[in-house]
XYZ file of C-alpha atoms in Angstrom:
430
model
C 92.362 126.127 30.407
C 94.638 128.820 31.886
C 92.397 129.591 34.890
C 92.321 127.731 38.175
C 88.909 126.502 39.310
C 88.518 125.540 43.015
C 85.870 122.950 43.749
C 83.098 124.185 46.052
C 82.506 120.773 47.576
C 84.689 117.997 48.827
C 85.687 115.685 45.964
C 84.854 112.009 46.009
C 88.490 111.054 46.602
C 88.708 113.494 49.508
C 85.529 112.107 51.043
C 86.977 108.614 50.795
C 90.156 109.860 52.462
C 88.073 111.351 55.291
C 86.269 108.042 55.711
C 89.619 106.260 55.904
C 90.742 108.720 58.567
C 87.613 108.009 60.585
C 88.147 104.285 60.171
C 91.784 104.572 61.218
C 90.908 106.539 64.329
C 88.427 103.869 65.271
C 91.344 101.469 65.469
C 93.712 103.790 67.382
C 92.793 102.282 70.709
C 93.412 98.740 69.470
C 96.760 99.729 67.971
C 98.074 101.668 70.947
C 96.756 99.556 73.805
C 98.989 96.644 72.864
C 102.066 98.811 73.597
C 103.947 96.737 71.006
C 104.187 99.084 68.054
C 105.456 98.728 64.544
C 107.833 101.697 64.373
C 105.607 103.923 62.262
C 102.240 103.172 63.925
C 102.425 105.792 66.691
C 103.002 108.498 64.119
C 100.099 107.263 62.007
C 97.817 107.395 65.045
C 99.089 110.872 65.890
C 98.604 112.053 62.321
C 95.020 110.792 62.320
C 94.354 112.599 65.585
C 95.725 115.845 64.120
C 93.603 115.438 60.985
C 90.444 114.921 63.010
C 91.114 118.090 64.990
C 91.839 119.941 61.751
C 88.434 118.955 60.388
C 86.647 119.789 63.649
C 88.286 123.205 63.834
C 88.137 124.211 60.154
C 85.190 122.199 58.909
C 84.994 119.151 56.628
C 84.300 121.155 53.467
C 87.559 123.042 53.934
C 89.653 119.931 53.439
C 91.735 119.334 50.322
C 89.996 120.363 47.104
C 90.483 119.471 43.430
C 91.919 122.127 41.091
C 92.527 122.159 37.381
C 96.225 122.642 36.773
C 96.773 125.384 34.155
C 98.314 124.353 30.835
C 97.929 120.630 31.468
C 95.432 119.765 28.718
C 96.234 116.482 27.077
C 95.501 115.304 23.498
C 91.980 114.453 24.556
C 91.481 118.048 25.668
C 91.118 117.079 29.351
C 93.149 118.881 31.954
C 94.886 116.968 34.757
C 93.632 117.488 38.267
C 95.745 117.995 41.366
C 94.798 118.256 45.036
C 95.452 121.428 47.022
C 95.532 121.281 50.811
C 92.626 122.873 52.606
C 92.829 124.512 56.002
C 92.257 121.165 57.774
C 95.286 119.559 56.117
C 97.417 122.628 56.664
C 96.523 122.548 60.360
C 97.342 118.827 60.650
C 100.665 119.107 58.792
C 101.746 122.146 60.795
C 100.912 120.322 64.003
C 102.810 117.194 62.976
C 105.915 119.300 62.376
C 106.034 120.309 66.046
C 107.622 118.455 68.966
C 105.562 115.865 70.862
C 105.241 118.252 73.806
C 103.923 121.010 71.539
C 101.516 118.602 69.838
C 100.229 117.456 73.219
C 99.696 121.055 74.280
C 97.723 121.763 71.101
C 95.587 118.651 71.544
C 94.821 119.564 75.146
C 93.936 123.119 74.106
C 91.581 121.737 71.444
C 89.899 119.304 73.877
C 86.762 121.480 74.343
C 86.165 121.385 70.566
C 86.889 117.659 70.494
C 84.339 116.851 73.197
C 81.827 119.324 71.783
C 81.856 118.258 68.128
C 83.783 114.972 67.783
C 82.209 111.554 67.439
C 82.569 109.098 70.322
C 85.131 106.882 68.559
C 87.153 109.807 67.246
C 87.180 111.543 70.625
C 88.196 108.391 72.486
C 90.918 107.759 69.897
C 92.380 111.259 70.162
C 92.336 111.088 73.980
C 94.175 107.788 73.811
C 96.832 109.381 71.586
C 97.127 112.229 74.095
C 97.622 109.768 76.947
C 100.362 107.960 75.080
C 102.149 111.237 74.345
C 101.954 112.160 78.040
C 102.587 108.738 79.531
C 106.177 109.327 80.648
C 105.386 112.514 82.554
C 103.040 112.599 85.564
C 102.349 116.311 85.147
C 101.342 115.867 81.520
C 99.076 112.932 82.379
C 97.420 115.116 84.984
C 96.780 117.803 82.344
C 95.208 115.218 80.029
C 92.945 114.000 82.842
C 91.971 117.582 83.671
C 90.863 118.327 80.122
C 88.918 115.050 79.947
C 87.050 115.729 83.217
C 86.564 119.461 82.560
C 82.754 119.221 82.339
C 80.390 117.309 84.618
C 77.376 118.025 82.394
C 78.592 117.571 78.797
C 78.942 114.004 77.431
C 79.549 112.573 80.889
C 79.431 108.927 79.808
C 82.099 109.498 77.142
C 84.271 111.559 79.473
C 84.100 108.846 82.134
C 85.197 106.202 79.640
C 88.026 108.424 78.431
C 89.125 109.187 82.003
C 89.338 105.475 82.803
C 91.305 104.951 79.585
C 93.793 107.668 80.589
C 94.169 106.022 84.017
C 94.765 102.605 82.440
C 97.448 104.058 80.153
C 99.355 105.670 83.028
C 102.505 104.197 84.519
C 102.190 102.448 87.876
C 102.957 104.413 91.022
C 101.719 107.242 93.197
C 101.095 109.424 90.125
C 98.592 106.880 88.854
C 96.736 107.102 92.142
C 96.414 110.861 91.588
C 94.581 110.103 88.331
C 92.303 107.693 90.182
C 91.503 110.409 92.700
C 90.515 112.659 89.786
C 88.159 109.965 88.430
C 86.553 109.544 91.847
C 86.077 113.307 92.200
C 84.593 113.489 88.702
C 82.194 110.604 89.389
C 80.898 112.431 92.446
C 80.654 115.802 90.685
C 78.852 114.216 87.716
C 76.547 112.302 90.103
C 77.622 108.935 88.727
C 76.780 106.877 91.830
C 76.647 103.748 89.670
C 80.422 103.937 89.187
C 81.293 104.107 92.900
C 81.119 100.346 93.692
C 83.595 99.639 90.887
C 85.888 102.404 92.112
C 85.763 101.104 95.699
C 86.582 97.552 94.586
C 89.463 98.770 92.425
C 90.860 101.020 95.147
C 90.714 98.243 97.760
C 92.595 95.880 95.454
C 95.283 98.377 94.402
C 96.345 100.054 97.644
C 99.846 98.555 97.560
C 100.124 98.784 93.757
C 99.908 102.578 93.968
C 102.843 102.764 96.330
C 104.765 100.836 98.955
C 105.027 103.846 101.281
C 102.537 104.238 104.111
C 101.605 107.808 103.122
C 100.322 106.751 99.673
C 98.474 103.782 101.140
C 96.773 106.048 103.666
C 95.682 108.412 100.900
C 94.236 105.461 99.015
C 92.425 104.061 102.052
C 91.173 107.519 103.041
C 89.662 107.781 99.549
C 88.083 104.329 99.993
C 86.527 105.502 103.257
C 85.137 108.601 101.548
C 83.720 106.572 98.643
C 82.112 104.056 101.008
C 80.423 106.898 102.871
C 79.177 108.404 99.610
C 77.905 104.966 98.649
C 76.187 104.541 102.026
C 77.771 101.103 102.353
C 77.232 98.674 105.213
C 78.743 99.344 108.637
C 80.943 96.253 108.279
C 82.435 97.382 104.947
C 83.223 100.858 106.253
C 84.602 99.500 109.532
C 86.918 97.074 107.689
C 88.330 99.957 105.641
C 88.813 102.094 108.757
C 90.813 99.295 110.377
C 92.967 98.863 107.250
C 93.754 102.572 107.421
C 94.712 102.374 111.104
C 96.907 99.334 110.443
C 99.198 101.438 108.238
C 100.486 103.149 111.386
C 101.877 99.936 112.915
C 105.333 100.589 111.510
C 105.080 104.356 111.780
C 104.304 105.125 115.407
C 105.773 108.605 115.106
C 102.818 109.851 113.072
C 100.117 107.866 114.863
C 98.574 111.049 116.295
C 97.230 111.984 112.843
C 95.023 108.885 112.970
C 93.146 110.055 116.074
C 89.931 110.999 114.259
C 89.783 107.767 112.246
C 90.601 105.721 115.369
C 87.728 107.366 117.242
C 85.402 106.831 114.281
C 86.345 103.138 114.093
C 85.855 102.661 117.842
C 82.430 104.316 117.812
C 81.430 102.352 114.704
C 82.167 99.116 116.551
C 80.498 100.210 119.786
C 77.365 101.388 117.987
C 77.049 98.407 115.630
C 74.255 95.919 116.381
C 76.044 93.196 114.394
C 79.731 93.406 115.404
C 80.713 91.591 118.591
C 84.337 90.600 118.001
C 87.509 92.427 117.054
C 91.267 92.056 116.972
C 92.048 95.743 116.587
C 92.323 96.919 120.208
C 96.121 96.472 120.193
C 96.646 98.607 117.076
C 98.926 101.533 117.911
C 96.477 104.044 116.516
C 93.704 102.629 118.722
C 95.955 102.469 121.781
C 96.786 106.124 121.196
C 93.145 106.952 121.992
C 94.196 106.694 125.632
C 95.868 110.064 125.034
C 93.455 111.709 122.615
C 90.096 110.312 123.749
C 90.365 108.307 126.931
C 86.612 107.862 127.398
C 86.168 106.205 123.992
C 89.129 103.903 124.621
C 87.853 102.831 128.056
C 84.388 102.076 126.674
C 85.794 100.088 123.746
C 88.257 98.215 125.955
C 85.525 97.318 128.435
C 83.269 95.925 125.720
C 86.064 93.763 124.314
C 87.740 92.604 127.524
C 85.674 93.590 130.560
C 82.598 92.441 132.447
C 79.185 93.970 132.946
C 80.371 94.977 136.399
C 83.317 96.827 134.826
C 80.940 98.515 132.396
C 78.573 99.679 135.141
C 81.498 101.045 137.147
C 82.736 102.988 134.095
C 79.307 104.509 133.472
C 78.939 105.377 137.139
C 82.289 107.177 137.139
C 81.329 109.237 134.070
C 77.579 109.643 133.821
C 77.766 111.674 130.596
C 80.131 109.337 128.700
C 77.482 107.523 126.644
C 75.250 110.510 125.886
C 78.267 112.698 125.186
C 79.321 110.308 122.415
C 75.835 110.309 120.904
C 75.256 106.657 121.850
C 72.220 104.897 123.283
C 72.594 103.809 126.909
C 70.198 100.879 126.505
C 71.886 99.661 123.309
C 75.358 99.852 124.848
C 74.272 97.931 127.938
C 72.552 95.282 125.789
C 75.720 94.873 123.715
C 77.883 94.624 126.824
C 75.635 91.890 128.216
C 75.683 89.899 124.962
C 79.467 90.077 124.767
C 79.856 89.147 128.434
C 77.550 86.181 127.847
C 79.860 84.911 125.098
C 82.699 84.805 127.655
C 80.558 83.115 130.290
C 79.410 80.539 127.746
C 82.967 79.244 127.353
C 82.238 77.160 130.469
C 79.814 75.057 128.387
C 77.030 74.723 130.934
C 75.944 77.503 133.280
C 72.972 78.013 135.553
C 70.421 80.772 135.236
C 71.779 82.122 138.517
C 75.274 82.407 137.037
C 73.892 84.243 134.010
C 71.939 86.598 136.277
C 75.064 87.383 138.312
C 77.371 87.824 135.292
C 74.963 90.042 133.369
C 73.747 91.900 136.475
C 70.136 91.572 135.447
C 66.844 90.484 136.969
C 65.950 86.795 137.049
C 63.090 87.432 134.642
C 65.484 88.918 132.080
C 67.829 85.914 131.808
C 66.024 84.033 129.044
C 65.327 87.203 127.049
C 69.011 88.174 127.105
C 70.061 84.668 126.009
C 67.547 84.709 123.144
C 68.829 88.121 122.070
C 72.437 86.911 122.034
C 71.467 83.825 120.029
C 69.526 85.994 117.564
C 72.591 88.210 117.071
C 74.753 85.097 116.418
C 76.920 85.891 119.430
C 76.307 82.417 120.885
C 74.512 79.185 120.117
C 72.766 77.820 123.197
C 69.831 75.793 124.467
C 67.907 76.534 127.630
C 66.525 73.931 130.025
C 63.847 75.808 131.937
C 63.132 72.872 134.244
C 66.740 72.619 135.360
C 67.372 76.363 135.051
C 70.398 75.494 132.913
C 71.948 76.908 129.731
C 74.071 74.705 127.442
C 76.346 76.630 125.077
C 77.584 74.964 121.857
C 79.336 78.005 120.323
C 80.578 81.298 121.682
C 82.048 84.222 119.752
C 85.552 85.249 120.809
C 85.324 88.910 121.696
C 88.983 89.307 120.815
C 91.113 87.005 118.681
C 94.671 87.490 119.828
C 97.631 85.420 120.920
C 95.712 83.219 123.350
C 93.028 82.451 120.777
C 95.638 81.527 118.175
C 97.278 79.157 120.658
C 93.919 77.561 121.404
C 93.163 77.167 117.697
C 96.612 75.677 117.064
C 96.060 73.178 119.861
C 92.701 72.142 118.424
C 94.182 71.687 114.948
C 96.979 69.537 116.384
C 94.418 67.402 118.199
C 92.342 66.981 115.035
C 95.414 65.977 113.046
C 96.358 63.403 115.667
C 92.844 61.982 115.650
C 92.817 61.769 111.827
C 96.226 60.061 111.822
C 94.971 57.568 114.419
C 91.879 56.803 112.317
C 93.969 56.357 109.153
C 96.285 53.956 110.985
C 93.341 51.995 112.351
C 91.755 51.710 108.905
C 95.007 50.641 107.255
C 95.381 47.666 109.629
C 91.977 46.251 108.713
C-alpha cells in the first residue's frame, strides 16, 4: 500500500478522454467557421489541437496513467486512484501556457508530424485552429499555408482541402490573393489538373475582391492567364482574359509599356483565330501602344478590323516577311481578311457577284466558295442567286463594335419601341 504502481497501459477513463478529444476535434471546423464564438470555445479548440499534437509526438500510451496513491486505503482495504499526467498532457499544458504567437509557431513546427501521423479530421481541425490564430496577420497566414503545402507527394488530397480552408479563413484583400497564388502553385506542383477549372472560375470572379488597385488586379488576371494556359483552354477563354488584363491599363497610361507582351499575344491570338471575327479592343491604350513596340502587329490587326482586302494586300506587299515573321499562315490570314471584308460589304443588303469579286480581290470562280466559307464561320448569313449573280445578306457581323455601332443599336431600339407603342395604341382602340 505504500508503493506507487504506474499502469503500463492507458486506463479506460483515459481512453474515453482520448475519444472525446478526437470527437471534439472533429467539430472544430464547425465551431470556428461560424466566427461567432462563445467566449471559451476558441480556447477549447486550441486545447484539443495541443492535445492531439501531444499524442502524436509522445504516443497515445504515454498519456495520463492511473496510480495508486500511497496511504489511501479505505475501510474496505481499497486504495484510491489518482491520474498522473503523461508526456502528452504535459506537452499540451505547457503549450497552452504560451502566448498565441508561440503556440502558432509550435503548431507550424509540428506540421510535418501532423500530416505524417494525424487522422484526416484531426489534421484538418488543427490546421483550422492554426488559421484562426494567424488570421489577423498576413505573414502568419502565409507561414500556415507554407506548412500545409510543404509536400506535393504526401497526402495531397488532404493538403489541398486544408489549403483551401486556410484561404477561406483569411481576411479579404491583397494578402488573401497571395494565399490563392500559393494554392494555384501547389495544384500545379502536385499535378492536380482537376482543380484548375475551379481555380480559374474563382479567380475570374474575385479579381476586384482581392484589391481595388490595378496592380493587384493585374496579378490576379496574369495568374488567370497562366492557369488557362496550363488548362489548355479554348482560344476564346484565353483571349477574353488577355483583354481583361489589358483593360486595367485604361486609367494607368503611365505603365502601359509593361503590357506590351500581353498586347502582342492578344493581337496574335485574334489574328490567328479561325472563330473570332469581331472585337472592340483596338482602342485600348495597351493595344494602341503596339504602334510603338510592335508596329507590324498593330498594322495587321488594325487592317483586319477596319481595312479592306486592298489595304491588306498593300500591307503585305510593303513588308513581305510580316506574316511569316509572326509565325502566321499567309493563306489563313488572307482568308480571314476576305471573310471580314465580306461582312462589311454585306451591310448593303444585296450585292452582285462582281462587287464581291472586286471587294475581295479574288477570281470570279472563287466568289461562291468565299461566301460559303464566311457563312460557315458565322460571319454572315446570306443566300446566293446563281441565275442573277446576286447575294442577299440577312446578317453581318460587326468587325468592331464602337461608338457608331452603339448609335445604330440605340436608333434601332428607339424604332422598335415606337412601333410597339403604336401597336399597343392601335389594339387599345379596338
